[in-house]
Coordinates of C-alpha atoms in Angstrom, one line a residue:
M938 CA 44.6 107.0 59.3
R939 CA 45.3 104.8 56.3
T940 CA 48.4 103.6 58.0
L941 CA 46.5 102.5 61.1
R942 CA 43.9 100.8 59.0
L943 CA 46.6 98.8 57.2
A944 CA 48.2 97.9 60.6
G945 CA 44.8 96.9 62.0
T946 CA 44.1 94.7 58.9
E947 CA 47.4 92.9 59.6
L948 CA 46.4 92.2 63.2
R949 CA 42.9 91.1 62.4
R950 CA 44.4 88.1 60.6
F951 CA 45.1 86.7 64.1
T952 CA 41.7 87.3 65.6
T953 CA 39.8 84.8 63.4
G954 CA 40.3 81.1 64.0
K955 CA 41.8 79.1 66.8
M956 CA 45.3 78.5 65.6
P957 CA 46.1 82.2 64.8
K958 CA 45.0 83.2 68.3
L959 CA 47.2 80.4 69.8
A960 CA 50.1 81.5 67.6
M961 CA 49.7 85.1 68.9
V962 CA 49.7 83.9 72.5
A963 CA 52.8 81.8 71.8
V964 CA 54.5 84.8 70.3
L965 CA 53.7 86.9 73.4
L966 CA 55.0 84.2 75.7
L967 CA 58.1 83.2 73.7
P968 CA 60.4 86.0 75.2
L969 CA 59.6 84.6 78.6
L970 CA 61.3 81.3 77.6
Y971 CA 64.5 83.2 76.8
G972 CA 64.4 86.0 79.4
A973 CA 62.5 84.8 82.5
L974 CA 63.5 81.1 82.2
Y975 CA 67.2 81.9 81.7
L976 CA 67.1 84.3 84.7
Y977 CA 65.2 81.7 86.8
A978 CA 67.9 79.1 86.1
F979 CA 70.8 81.4 86.8
W980 CA 69.2 83.6 89.5
D981 CA 71.5 82.7 92.4
P982 CA 73.9 79.8 91.6
Y983 CA 76.4 80.9 94.3
G984 CA 73.6 80.8 96.9
R985 CA 72.8 77.2 96.0
L986 CA 76.5 76.2 96.0
P987 CA 76.0 74.1 99.2
N988 CA 73.9 71.7 97.0
A989 CA 77.1 70.8 95.0
P990 CA 78.8 67.9 96.8
A991 CA 82.5 68.2 97.6
A992 CA 84.8 65.7 99.5
L993 CA 86.7 66.8 102.6
V994 CA 89.6 64.5 103.7
V995 CA 90.9 65.4 107.2
A996 CA 94.2 63.6 107.9
D997 CA 95.7 66.1 110.3
K998 CA 97.2 64.5 113.5
G999 CA 97.5 67.8 115.3
T1000 CA 100.5 69.1 117.3
T1001 CA 101.4 70.3 120.8
V1002 CA 102.2 74.0 121.2
D1003 CA 103.2 75.4 124.6
G1004 CA 102.0 72.2 126.3
R1005 CA 98.5 72.4 124.7
H1006 CA 97.4 70.0 121.9
T1007 CA 95.8 71.7 118.9
N1008 CA 94.4 70.4 115.7
A1009 CA 94.0 73.1 113.1
G1010 CA 92.8 70.6 110.4
Q1011 CA 89.8 69.6 112.5
D1012 CA 89.0 73.3 113.3
L1013 CA 89.2 74.1 109.6
A1014 CA 86.9 71.1 108.7
K1015 CA 84.3 72.3 111.3
R1016 CA 84.3 75.8 109.8
L1017 CA 83.9 74.4 106.2
T1018 CA 81.1 72.0 107.1
A1019 CA 79.3 74.7 109.0
S1020 CA 79.6 77.3 106.3
K1021 CA 76.5 77.9 104.1
S1022 CA 78.3 79.9 101.5
A1023 CA 80.5 77.2 100.0
F1024 CA 80.2 73.6 98.7
G1025 CA 78.3 70.8 100.4
W1026 CA 81.3 69.4 102.2
Q1027 CA 81.2 65.7 103.0
V1028 CA 84.0 64.3 105.3
T1029 CA 85.3 61.1 103.8
T1030 CA 88.4 59.0 103.2
A1031 CA 91.1 59.7 100.7
A1032 CA 90.2 56.7 98.6
D1033 CA 86.5 57.7 98.4
A1034 CA 87.4 61.3 97.6
S1035 CA 89.7 60.2 94.7
K1036 CA 87.0 57.9 93.3
G1037 CA 84.2 60.4 93.7
V1038 CA 86.1 63.2 91.9
A1039 CA 86.9 60.8 89.1
D1040 CA 83.3 59.6 88.6
G1041 CA 81.6 62.9 89.3
S1042 CA 80.2 62.1 92.7
Y1043 CA 82.1 65.0 94.0
Y1044 CA 82.9 68.2 92.1
L1045 CA 86.3 68.5 93.9
S1046 CA 88.1 67.4 97.0
L1047 CA 90.1 69.1 99.7
T1048 CA 92.7 67.2 101.6
I1049 CA 94.1 68.5 104.9
P1050 CA 97.5 66.6 105.4
A1051 CA 98.7 64.9 108.5
N1052 CA 101.3 67.5 109.3
F1053 CA 99.0 70.5 108.7
S1054 CA 98.9 71.7 112.4
E1055 CA 102.6 71.1 112.7
Q1056 CA 103.4 73.2 109.7
L1057 CA 101.1 76.0 110.8
A1058 CA 102.9 76.1 114.2
S1059 CA 106.4 75.9 112.6
P1060 CA 107.0 79.7 112.1
A1061 CA 107.4 80.0 115.9
G1062 CA 110.3 77.4 115.8
D1063 CA 113.7 77.0 114.2
D1064 CA 112.4 75.3 111.0
P1065 CA 109.5 77.3 109.6
Q1066 CA 107.5 75.6 106.9
Q1067 CA 104.6 76.5 104.7
A1068 CA 101.4 74.6 105.5
Q1069 CA 99.9 72.8 102.5
L1070 CA 96.3 72.1 101.4
Q1071 CA 95.7 69.8 98.5
V1072 CA 92.8 70.6 96.1
T1073 CA 91.8 68.1 93.5
T1074 CA 89.4 69.1 90.7
N1075 CA 88.1 67.4 87.5
D1076 CA 87.2 69.8 84.7
A1077 CA 85.4 66.9 83.1
N1078 CA 82.8 67.2 85.8
N1079 CA 82.3 71.0 85.5
Y1080 CA 84.9 73.6 84.6
L1081 CA 83.2 76.5 86.5
A1082 CA 83.0 74.3 89.7
G1083 CA 86.8 74.1 89.7
T1084 CA 87.1 77.8 89.1
I1085 CA 84.7 78.7 91.9
G1086 CA 86.5 76.2 94.1
K1087 CA 89.8 77.9 93.5
A1088 CA 88.2 81.3 94.6
V1089 CA 86.7 79.7 97.7
F1090 CA 90.1 78.0 98.6
S1091 CA 91.9 81.3 98.1
E1092 CA 89.7 82.8 100.8
V1093 CA 90.2 79.7 103.0
R1094 CA 94.0 80.0 102.6
T1095 CA 93.9 83.7 103.4
A1096 CA 91.8 83.1 106.6
V1097 CA 94.0 80.2 107.8
A1098 CA 97.2 82.2 107.1
A1099 CA 95.8 85.2 109.0
Q1100 CA 94.8 82.9 112.0
A1101 CA 98.3 81.3 112.0
G1102 CA 100.0 84.6 111.6
A1103 CA 98.0 86.0 114.6
K1104 CA 99.1 83.0 116.7
Y1105 CA 102.7 83.5 115.8
A1106 CA 102.5 87.2 116.4
D1107 CA 100.8 86.5 119.8
T1108 CA 103.7 84.2 120.7
M1109 CA 106.2 86.8 119.7
L1110 CA 104.5 89.5 121.7
I1111 CA 104.4 87.3 124.7
G1112 CA 108.1 86.8 124.3
F1113 CA 108.6 90.6 124.2
T1114 CA 106.6 90.9 127.4
Q1115 CA 108.7 88.3 129.1
L1116 CA 111.9 89.9 127.8
H1117 CA 110.6 93.2 129.2
A1118 CA 110.1 91.7 132.6
S1119 CA 113.5 90.0 132.5
T1120 CA 115.2 93.2 131.5
L1121 CA 113.6 95.0 134.4
Q1122 CA 114.9 92.3 136.7
A1123 CA 118.4 92.6 135.2
A1124 CA 118.2 96.4 135.7
S1125 CA 117.2 95.8 139.3
G1126 CA 120.1 93.4 139.8
S1127 CA 122.6 95.7 138.2
N1128 CA 121.3 98.5 140.4
Q1129 CA 122.0 96.3 143.5
L1130 CA 125.4 95.5 142.0
A1131 CA 126.0 99.2 141.7
G1132 CA 125.1 99.7 145.4
G1133 CA 127.5 96.9 146.4
A1134 CA 130.2 98.4 144.2
D1135 CA 129.7 101.8 145.9
Q1136 CA 130.1 100.1 149.3
L1137 CA 133.2 98.2 148.1
T1138 CA 134.6 101.5 146.8
A1139 CA 134.1 103.1 150.2
G1140 CA 135.6 100.2 152.0
L1141 CA 138.6 100.0 149.7
G1142 CA 139.0 103.8 150.2
T1143 CA 139.2 103.3 154.0
L1144 CA 141.5 100.3 153.6
A1145 CA 143.7 102.3 151.2
S1146 CA 143.8 105.2 153.7
G1147 CA 144.9 102.7 156.5
A1148 CA 147.5 101.2 154.2
G1149 CA 148.8 104.7 153.6
Q1150 CA 149.1 105.3 157.3
L1151 CA 150.8 101.9 157.7
S1152 CA 153.2 102.8 154.9
S1153 CA 153.9 106.1 156.7
G1154 CA 154.6 104.4 160.0
T1155 CA 156.9 101.8 158.4
G1156 CA 158.7 104.7 156.7
Q1157 CA 159.2 106.4 160.1
L1158 CA 160.4 103.1 161.5
S1159 CA 162.9 102.6 158.7
S1160 CA 164.1 106.1 159.1
G1161 CA 164.6 105.7 162.8
L1162 CA 166.5 102.5 162.4
D1163 CA 168.6 104.1 159.8
Q1164 CA 169.4 106.8 162.2
L1165 CA 170.1 104.2 164.9
D1166 CA 172.3 102.3 162.5
T1167 CA 174.2 105.5 161.7
S1168 CA 174.4 106.4 165.4
T1169 CA 175.8 103.0 166.4
A1170 CA 178.4 103.0 163.7
D1171 CA 180.9 104.5 166.1
L1172 CA 179.9 102.2 168.9
P1173 CA 183.0 99.9 168.6
S1174 CA 185.3 102.9 168.8
A1175 CA 183.2 104.3 171.6
T1176 CA 183.6 101.2 173.6
Q1177 CA 187.3 101.4 173.0
K1178 CA 187.2 104.9 174.4
L1179 CA 184.9 103.7 177.2
A1180 CA 187.8 102.0 178.8
A1181 CA 189.5 105.3 178.9
G1182 CA 186.9 106.9 181.0
S1183 CA 184.2 105.2 183.1
A1184 CA 182.4 108.4 183.9
K1185 CA 182.0 109.2 180.2
V1186 CA 181.0 105.6 179.5
A1187 CA 178.4 105.6 182.3
A1188 CA 176.9 108.8 180.9
G1189 CA 177.0 107.5 177.3
D1190 CA 175.7 104.1 178.4
K1191 CA 172.7 105.8 180.0
Q1192 CA 171.9 107.7 176.9
I1193 CA 172.3 104.7 174.7
A1194 CA 170.1 102.6 177.1
A1195 CA 167.4 105.2 176.8
I1196 CA 167.6 105.2 173.0
G1197 CA 167.6 101.4 173.0
D1198 CA 164.5 101.3 175.2
Q1199 CA 162.7 103.7 172.8
A1200 CA 163.7 101.6 169.9
N1201 CA 162.7 98.4 171.6
T1202 CA 159.3 99.9 172.5
A1203 CA 158.7 101.2 169.0
L1204 CA 159.7 97.9 167.4
G1205 CA 157.6 95.9 169.9
N1206 CA 154.6 98.1 169.2
A1207 CA 155.1 97.9 165.4
V1208 CA 155.3 94.1 165.6
S1209 CA 152.3 93.8 167.8
T1210 CA 150.3 96.1 165.5
L1211 CA 151.2 94.2 162.4
K1212 CA 150.3 90.9 164.0
T1213 CA 147.0 92.2 165.4
D1214 CA 145.9 93.8 162.1
R1215 CA 146.8 90.9 159.9
S1216 CA 143.3 89.2 159.8
S1217 CA 141.7 92.6 159.3
V1218 CA 143.9 93.2 156.3
V1219 CA 143.1 89.8 154.8
Q1220 CA 139.3 90.4 155.3
R1221 CA 139.5 93.9 153.7
L1222 CA 141.4 92.5 150.7
R1223 CA 138.8 89.8 150.2
Q1224 CA 136.0 92.4 150.5
D1225 CA 137.8 94.5 147.8
G1226 CA 137.4 91.6 145.4
L1227 CA 141.0 90.4 145.4
T1228 CA 141.5 86.7 144.6
D1229 CA 142.9 84.3 147.1
A1230 CA 146.1 84.1 145.1
Q1231 CA 146.5 87.9 145.1
I1232 CA 145.8 88.0 148.9
T1233 CA 148.3 85.2 149.5
E1234 CA 151.0 87.0 147.6
I1235 CA 150.4 90.3 149.4
M1236 CA 150.3 88.7 152.9
A1237 CA 153.5 86.7 152.2
S1238 CA 155.3 90.0 151.8
Y1239 CA 153.4 91.3 154.8
D1240 CA 154.4 88.3 157.0
K1241 CA 158.0 88.5 155.8
A1242 CA 158.2 92.1 156.8
T1243 CA 156.6 91.3 160.1
G1244 CA 159.1 88.5 160.8
R1245 CA 162.0 90.7 160.0
L1246 CA 160.7 93.5 162.2
S1247 CA 160.1 90.9 164.9
S1248 CA 163.7 89.7 164.6
A1249 CA 164.9 93.2 164.8
S1250 CA 162.7 93.9 167.8
T1251 CA 164.2 90.9 169.5
V1252 CA 167.8 92.0 168.8
V1253 CA 167.0 95.5 169.9
S1254 CA 165.3 94.3 173.1
G1255 CA 168.4 92.2 173.9
K1256 CA 170.8 95.0 173.3
A1257 CA 168.6 97.4 175.3
A1258 CA 168.8 95.0 178.2
Q1259 CA 172.6 95.0 177.8
L1260 CA 172.6 98.7 177.7
D1261 CA 170.5 98.8 180.8
Q1262 CA 172.9 96.5 182.5
L1263 CA 175.7 98.6 181.3
S1264 CA 174.1 101.7 182.6
A1265 CA 173.2 99.9 185.9
G1266 CA 176.6 99.3 186.9
A1267 CA 179.2 101.8 186.1
A1268 CA 181.6 99.8 188.1
Q1269 CA 180.9 96.8 186.0
V1270 CA 181.4 98.9 182.8
A1271 CA 185.0 99.3 183.3
A1272 CA 185.4 95.6 184.0
G1273 CA 183.4 94.7 181.0
N1274 CA 184.8 97.2 178.6
A1275 CA 186.7 94.5 176.9
K1276 CA 183.6 92.4 176.5
L1277 CA 181.5 95.4 175.4
A1278 CA 184.1 96.3 172.8
A1279 CA 183.9 92.8 171.5
A1280 CA 180.1 92.8 171.5
A1281 CA 179.8 96.3 170.0
P1282 CA 180.4 95.2 166.4
A1283 CA 177.7 92.5 166.8
L1284 CA 175.3 95.1 168.2
H1285 CA 176.0 97.4 165.3
N1286 CA 175.4 94.6 162.9
G1287 CA 172.0 93.7 164.5
I1288 CA 171.0 97.3 164.3
H1289 CA 172.0 97.4 160.7
K1290 CA 169.9 94.3 159.9
A1291 CA 166.9 95.8 161.7
A1292 CA 167.3 98.9 159.6
T1293 CA 167.4 96.8 156.5
G1294 CA 164.3 94.8 157.5
A1295 CA 162.5 98.0 158.3
A1296 CA 163.3 99.3 154.9
Q1297 CA 161.9 96.1 153.3
L1298 CA 158.8 96.5 155.5
D1299 CA 158.3 100.0 154.3
S1300 CA 158.6 98.9 150.7
G1301 CA 156.0 96.2 151.3
A1302 CA 153.7 98.6 153.0
G1303 CA 154.1 101.0 150.1
Q1304 CA 153.2 98.2 147.6
L1305 CA 150.2 97.3 149.7
S1306 CA 149.1 101.0 149.7
S1307 CA 149.6 101.2 145.9
G1308 CA 147.6 98.0 145.3
L1309 CA 144.8 99.1 147.5
Q1310 CA 144.7 102.4 145.6
Q1311 CA 144.4 100.5 142.3
A1312 CA 141.7 98.3 143.8
H1313 CA 139.8 101.4 145.0
T1314 CA 140.1 102.9 141.4
G1315 CA 138.8 99.6 139.9
A1316 CA 135.9 99.4 142.3
S1317 CA 135.0 103.0 141.5
K1318 CA 135.0 102.1 137.8
L1319 CA 132.9 99.0 138.6
A1320 CA 130.4 101.1 140.5
T1321 CA 130.2 103.6 137.6
G1322 CA 129.7 100.8 135.0
A1323 CA 127.1 99.1 137.2
H1324 CA 125.2 102.4 137.4
T1325 CA 125.4 102.9 133.7
L1326 CA 124.3 99.3 133.0
S1327 CA 121.3 99.8 135.3
S1328 CA 120.4 103.0 133.6
K1329 CA 120.7 101.5 130.1
L1330 CA 118.7 98.4 131.1
S1331 CA 115.9 100.5 132.6
G1332 CA 115.8 102.7 129.5
G1333 CA 115.9 99.7 127.2
A1334 CA 113.1 97.9 129.1
D1335 CA 110.8 100.9 128.3
Q1336 CA 111.5 100.4 124.6
I1337 CA 110.6 96.7 124.6
P1338 CA 106.9 96.2 123.8
H1339 CA 105.0 94.8 126.8
P1340 CA 101.3 95.2 125.9
D1341 CA 98.5 93.8 128.2
A1342 CA 96.5 90.8 127.1
A1343 CA 93.7 92.7 125.4
T1344 CA 96.1 94.9 123.5
R1345 CA 98.4 92.0 122.6
N1346 CA 95.4 90.1 121.1
Q1347 CA 94.5 93.1 119.1
Q1348 CA 98.1 93.6 117.9
A1349 CA 98.5 89.9 117.1
G1350 CA 95.4 90.0 115.0
T1351 CA 96.5 93.0 113.1
M1352 CA 100.0 91.6 112.6
G1353 CA 98.6 88.3 111.4
D1354 CA 96.3 90.0 108.9
P1355 CA 97.8 93.5 108.4
V1356 CA 95.8 94.5 105.3
A1357 CA 92.0 94.5 105.1
V1358 CA 90.2 95.3 101.9
H1359 CA 87.2 97.6 102.4
T1360 CA 85.1 97.3 99.3
V1361 CA 82.7 100.1 98.5
A1362 CA 80.3 98.9 95.9
D1363 CA 78.3 101.6 94.2
N1364 CA 74.8 100.4 93.1
K1365 CA 75.5 96.9 94.2
V1366 CA 73.2 94.2 92.8
P1367 CA 72.0 91.5 95.2
N1368 CA 72.6 88.3 93.1
Y1369 CA 73.8 86.6 90.0
G1370 CA 70.5 86.8 88.2
T1371 CA 70.2 90.5 88.7
G1372 CA 73.6 91.0 87.2
F1373 CA 72.6 89.0 84.1
A1374 CA 69.2 90.5 83.6
P1375 CA 70.5 93.3 81.4
Y1376 CA 71.9 90.6 79.1
F1377 CA 69.0 88.1 78.9
L1378 CA 66.2 90.7 78.6
P1379 CA 67.3 92.2 75.3
L1380 CA 68.1 88.7 74.0
A1381 CA 64.5 87.7 74.7
L1382 CA 63.1 90.8 73.0
W1383 CA 65.3 90.3 69.9
V1384 CA 64.2 86.7 69.6
G1385 CA 60.6 87.8 70.1
A1386 CA 61.0 90.3 67.2
V1387 CA 62.4 87.6 65.0
V1388 CA 59.5 85.2 65.8
L1389 CA 56.9 88.0 65.3
Y1390 CA 58.0 88.5 61.7
M1391 CA 57.6 84.8 61.2
L1392 CA 53.9 85.5 61.6
L1393 CA 53.6 89.1 60.5
R1394 CA 54.5 90.4 57.1
P1395 CA 57.2 93.2 57.1
L1396 CA 55.4 95.0 54.3
S1397 CA 51.7 94.8 53.3
E1398 CA 51.3 93.3 49.8
R1399 CA 48.0 95.2 49.5
A1400 CA 49.6 98.5 50.3
L1401 CA 52.4 97.8 47.8
A1402 CA 50.0 96.9 45.1
A1403 CA 47.9 100.0 45.8
R1404 CA 51.0 102.1 45.6
T1405 CA 50.5 103.5 49.1
P1406 CA 53.2 106.0 50.1
A1407 CA 56.4 104.1 51.0
F1408 CA 56.5 105.6 54.6
S1409 CA 53.0 104.6 55.3
T1410 CA 53.6 101.1 54.0
A1411 CA 56.7 100.8 56.2
L1412 CA 55.0 102.2 59.2
A1413 CA 52.0 99.9 58.7
G1414 CA 54.2 96.9 58.6
W1415 CA 56.0 98.0 61.7
L1416 CA 53.2 99.1 64.0
P1417 CA 51.6 95.6 64.6
A1418 CA 55.0 94.1 65.5
A1419 CA 55.8 97.2 67.6
A1420 CA 52.6 96.9 69.6
I1421 CA 53.0 93.2 70.2
G1422 CA 56.7 93.7 71.0
A1423 CA 55.8 96.3 73.6
L1424 CA 53.4 93.8 75.2
Q1425 CA 56.2 91.2 75.2
G1426 CA 58.4 93.7 77.0
L1427 CA 55.7 94.6 79.6
L1428 CA 54.9 90.9 80.2
L1429 CA 58.6 90.1 80.5
I1430 CA 59.4 92.8 83.0
A1431 CA 56.3 91.9 85.0
V1432 CA 57.2 88.3 85.3
V1433 CA 60.8 89.1 86.1
V1434 CA 60.0 91.7 88.8
F1435 CA 57.0 90.1 90.4
G1436 CA 57.8 86.4 89.7
L1437 CA 61.6 86.2 90.2
G1438 CA 61.9 89.2 92.5
L1439 CA 64.2 91.4 90.3
Q1440 CA 64.9 94.6 92.3
V1441 CA 64.9 97.6 89.9
G1442 CA 66.3 101.0 91.1
N1443 CA 64.3 102.9 88.4
P1444 CA 61.2 100.9 87.6
L1445 CA 59.5 103.5 85.3
G1446 CA 62.6 104.1 83.4
M1447 CA 63.1 100.3 83.1
V1448 CA 59.6 99.9 81.6
A1449 CA 60.0 102.8 79.2
F1450 CA 63.4 101.6 78.0
L1451 CA 62.2 98.0 77.5
V1452 CA 59.3 99.3 75.4
L1453 CA 61.7 101.4 73.4
T1454 CA 64.0 98.4 73.0
A1455 CA 61.1 96.3 71.7
L1456 CA 60.1 99.1 69.2
V1457 CA 63.6 99.4 67.9
F1458 CA 64.3 95.7 67.7
T1459 CA 61.1 95.1 65.7
A1460 CA 62.1 97.9 63.4
L1461 CA 65.5 96.4 62.8
V1462 CA 64.1 92.9 62.2
Q1463 CA 61.5 94.4 59.8
M1464 CA 64.4 96.2 58.0
F1465 CA 66.3 92.9 57.4
L1466 CA 63.2 91.2 56.0
A1467 CA 62.0 94.2 54.0
T1468 CA 65.4 94.8 52.4
F1469 CA 66.6 91.2 51.9
G1470 CA 63.4 89.1 51.9
T1471 CA 63.7 85.6 53.2
P1472 CA 67.5 85.7 53.8
G1473 CA 66.8 88.6 56.1
R1474 CA 65.6 86.1 58.7
L1475 CA 69.1 84.6 58.7
L1476 CA 70.7 88.0 58.9
G1477 CA 68.5 88.7 61.9
L1478 CA 69.8 85.6 63.7
V1479 CA 73.4 86.5 62.6
A1480 CA 73.0 90.0 64.0
L1481 CA 71.7 88.4 67.3
M1482 CA 74.8 86.2 67.6
V1483 CA 77.2 89.0 66.9
Q1484 CA 75.5 91.2 69.4
L1485 CA 75.5 88.5 72.1
V1486 CA 79.3 88.1 71.9
S1487 CA 80.1 91.8 71.6
A1488 CA 77.6 93.5 73.9
G1489 CA 79.6 92.8 77.1
G1490 CA 76.7 91.0 78.8
T1491 CA 78.9 88.5 80.6
Y1492 CA 82.5 89.6 80.7
P1493 CA 83.6 93.2 80.1
W1494 CA 83.5 93.9 76.3
Q1495 CA 87.1 95.2 76.5
T1496 CA 88.2 91.6 77.2
T1497 CA 86.8 90.4 73.8
P1498 CA 89.0 90.0 70.6
P1499 CA 89.8 93.1 68.6
V1500 CA 87.1 92.5 66.0
L1501 CA 84.4 92.3 68.6
R1502 CA 85.7 95.4 70.4
F1503 CA 85.4 97.2 67.1
L1504 CA 81.8 96.1 66.6
H1505 CA 80.7 96.8 70.2
P1506 CA 79.8 100.5 69.8
L1507 CA 78.3 99.8 66.3
L1508 CA 75.5 97.5 67.5
P1509 CA 72.2 98.4 69.4
M1510 CA 72.3 95.7 72.0
S1511 CA 75.5 97.2 73.5
Y1512 CA 73.5 100.3 74.5
V1513 CA 70.5 98.3 75.7
V1514 CA 72.7 96.3 78.1
D1515 CA 74.5 99.4 79.3
A1516 CA 71.2 101.3 80.0
L1517 CA 69.5 98.3 81.7
R1518 CA 72.4 97.9 84.0
H1519 CA 72.1 101.5 85.2
L1520 CA 68.3 101.4 85.4
I1521 CA 68.4 98.2 87.5
A1522 CA 71.1 99.7 89.8
G1523 CA 69.3 103.0 89.9
D1524 CA 72.2 105.1 88.6
G1525 CA 73.5 106.8 85.5
G1526 CA 70.9 109.3 84.3
G1527 CA 73.1 110.9 81.6
T1528 CA 74.3 107.5 80.4
I1529 CA 70.7 106.3 80.1
V1530 CA 69.7 109.3 78.0
R1531 CA 72.7 108.8 75.7
D1532 CA 71.8 105.1 75.3
A1533 CA 68.2 105.9 74.6
L1534 CA 69.1 108.5 71.9
V1535 CA 71.5 106.1 70.2
L1536 CA 68.9 103.3 70.3
L1537 CA 66.3 105.7 69.0
A1538 CA 68.7 106.6 66.1
F1539 CA 68.9 102.9 65.3
G1540 CA 65.1 102.6 65.1
V1541 CA 64.7 105.8 63.0
G1542 CA 67.5 104.5 60.7
A1543 CA 65.8 101.1 60.4
L1544 CA 62.4 102.7 59.5
A1545 CA 64.2 104.9 56.9
I1546 CA 65.8 101.9 55.2
T1547 CA 62.5 100.0 55.4
T1548 CA 60.8 103.0 53.8
Y1549 CA 63.3 102.9 51.0
A1550 CA 62.8 99.2 50.5
A1551 CA 59.0 99.7 50.4
Y1552 CA 59.5 102.4 47.7
R1553 CA 61.5 100.0 45.6
K1554 CA 59.1 97.1 46.1
R1555 CA 56.2 99.0 44.6
T1556 CA 57.6 97.8 41.3
W1557 CA 57.1 94.0 40.9
S1558 CA 59.7 91.7 39.3
L1559 CA 60.0 88.0 38.5
S1560 CA 62.4 87.5 41.5
R1561 CA 59.7 88.7 43.8
L1562 CA 57.0 86.7 42.2
H1563 CA 59.2 83.5 42.2
P1564 CA 61.8 83.9 45.0
E1565 CA 64.7 81.5 45.0
I1566 CA 64.1 80.8 48.7
A1567 CA 60.8 81.0 50.5
I1568 CA 60.1 80.3 54.2

């Protein structure tokens, strides 16, 4: 109870008079200047970014792609000026943009060059180029504006690249679709070619068969003429003997005449057949795919053989007539034996020539048959190859992508931007101010504690003079500041929550922890003043500065220099910032308990040191009566 009376006595000093009351109100409101005012100023700077002017220079002349004029620079400019999440874009000239960035009228400028559309469309051509955007910043205007601008332009570049990549991919997929259709047409054509090759093979087979029969006939003709040649070899001697006996000559003439008639008929039929079939042979050779030169060469041999056979036929026909005449008149035989004997060698010679011509015709017919066989084999290979080609083209066409329009658009979009980042933010805070609240709130409470002990005495001089127990003296000097500090914390959280709209995931925990923070911070500031006297105020400010740079309130504390990383776990504000972050986000129960226990340990330790200082100060000295520095 004595401790409470001492604390009440200290507070009653501020209930009498106008100025003490005003001073107490100012002390209560001072943390708002640090906490609420700072948070109000930095609550949502990114949301107000459109208020920052930026120059936009659009020099793009556009380009023509697939017969359609496009201007990607104008499209990008429309998207930027319509956006509410970036700078306040103002379309202007290059000269005005340069002047504005230099004198601070614009925080930065973005220039879309004249060949921007052309460069974006170039990947689909033979000379792909990288499209360029020119960003001009001036850190003399504001460094963070340039930094924010770089982040914004990185997103712009990614979006433009994805759009251009989607257009290129769409063009490529359209090409695949056209290639698929062309391949199917080629497969259909090769299938028709295979059908024609089959017909050609069948026709050449028939022609080759006919040529074989022709070769067989000419072979028989040659054989018969050879026999005739052999048979007439003795004709001269026979005619000599004919004179010896008319009866024998008449009988022999009759047989020879019959043979001559047969030969004449055979030769005549052969010549007629060759002449009649000539145009058919030419037509079949042309259908078999032989060239005009090849046909001319073959038909030359054919005509030569026909001519020789025709000559032989003429000779045989004449001789047959003579034999008929010889046979017709046996009486004339005897009279013409001398003439027949003279003519017999010529007859034999003609027969021999006919046999030779027939042999040549047989050889030509054999070559024709062989050539047609080769043509038939080639046509068969052509048909096989055409069928194989058609099959391969049909199978290959199925492997070529040929999506429909909807699928192609989806594929093009995926190919243009193949990687999407899906961000899962646990306990996401809504704005900039909410993220900085755990940093500004303890700052305000520490400043409030320092200012409190500019008005309050850390230790009651009356209690020291009365030799009141040290702990009671320390507690009596702390309780008034603790009570006012708790009110500061409650007022601060009320203004921030209801005035600024701070969203707190754990409101009760937030209030309790801020009250605990105020109690511990007042205990720490009391410790500095009770232990070191007037220099303790300077130590309190130094402790504040060290904690501000080591608590990790802005950047992660791991990014600070080694000395500050060492100090981070040794200072109380580090645990306050950590706990407030989890309380605002509504997460981290175990972490909050740990931070509270550590903070409570700091408060207990501070009161213990203050108790020791109170114990020592019960003994007065000249330095206490006349301090070197007094504030």
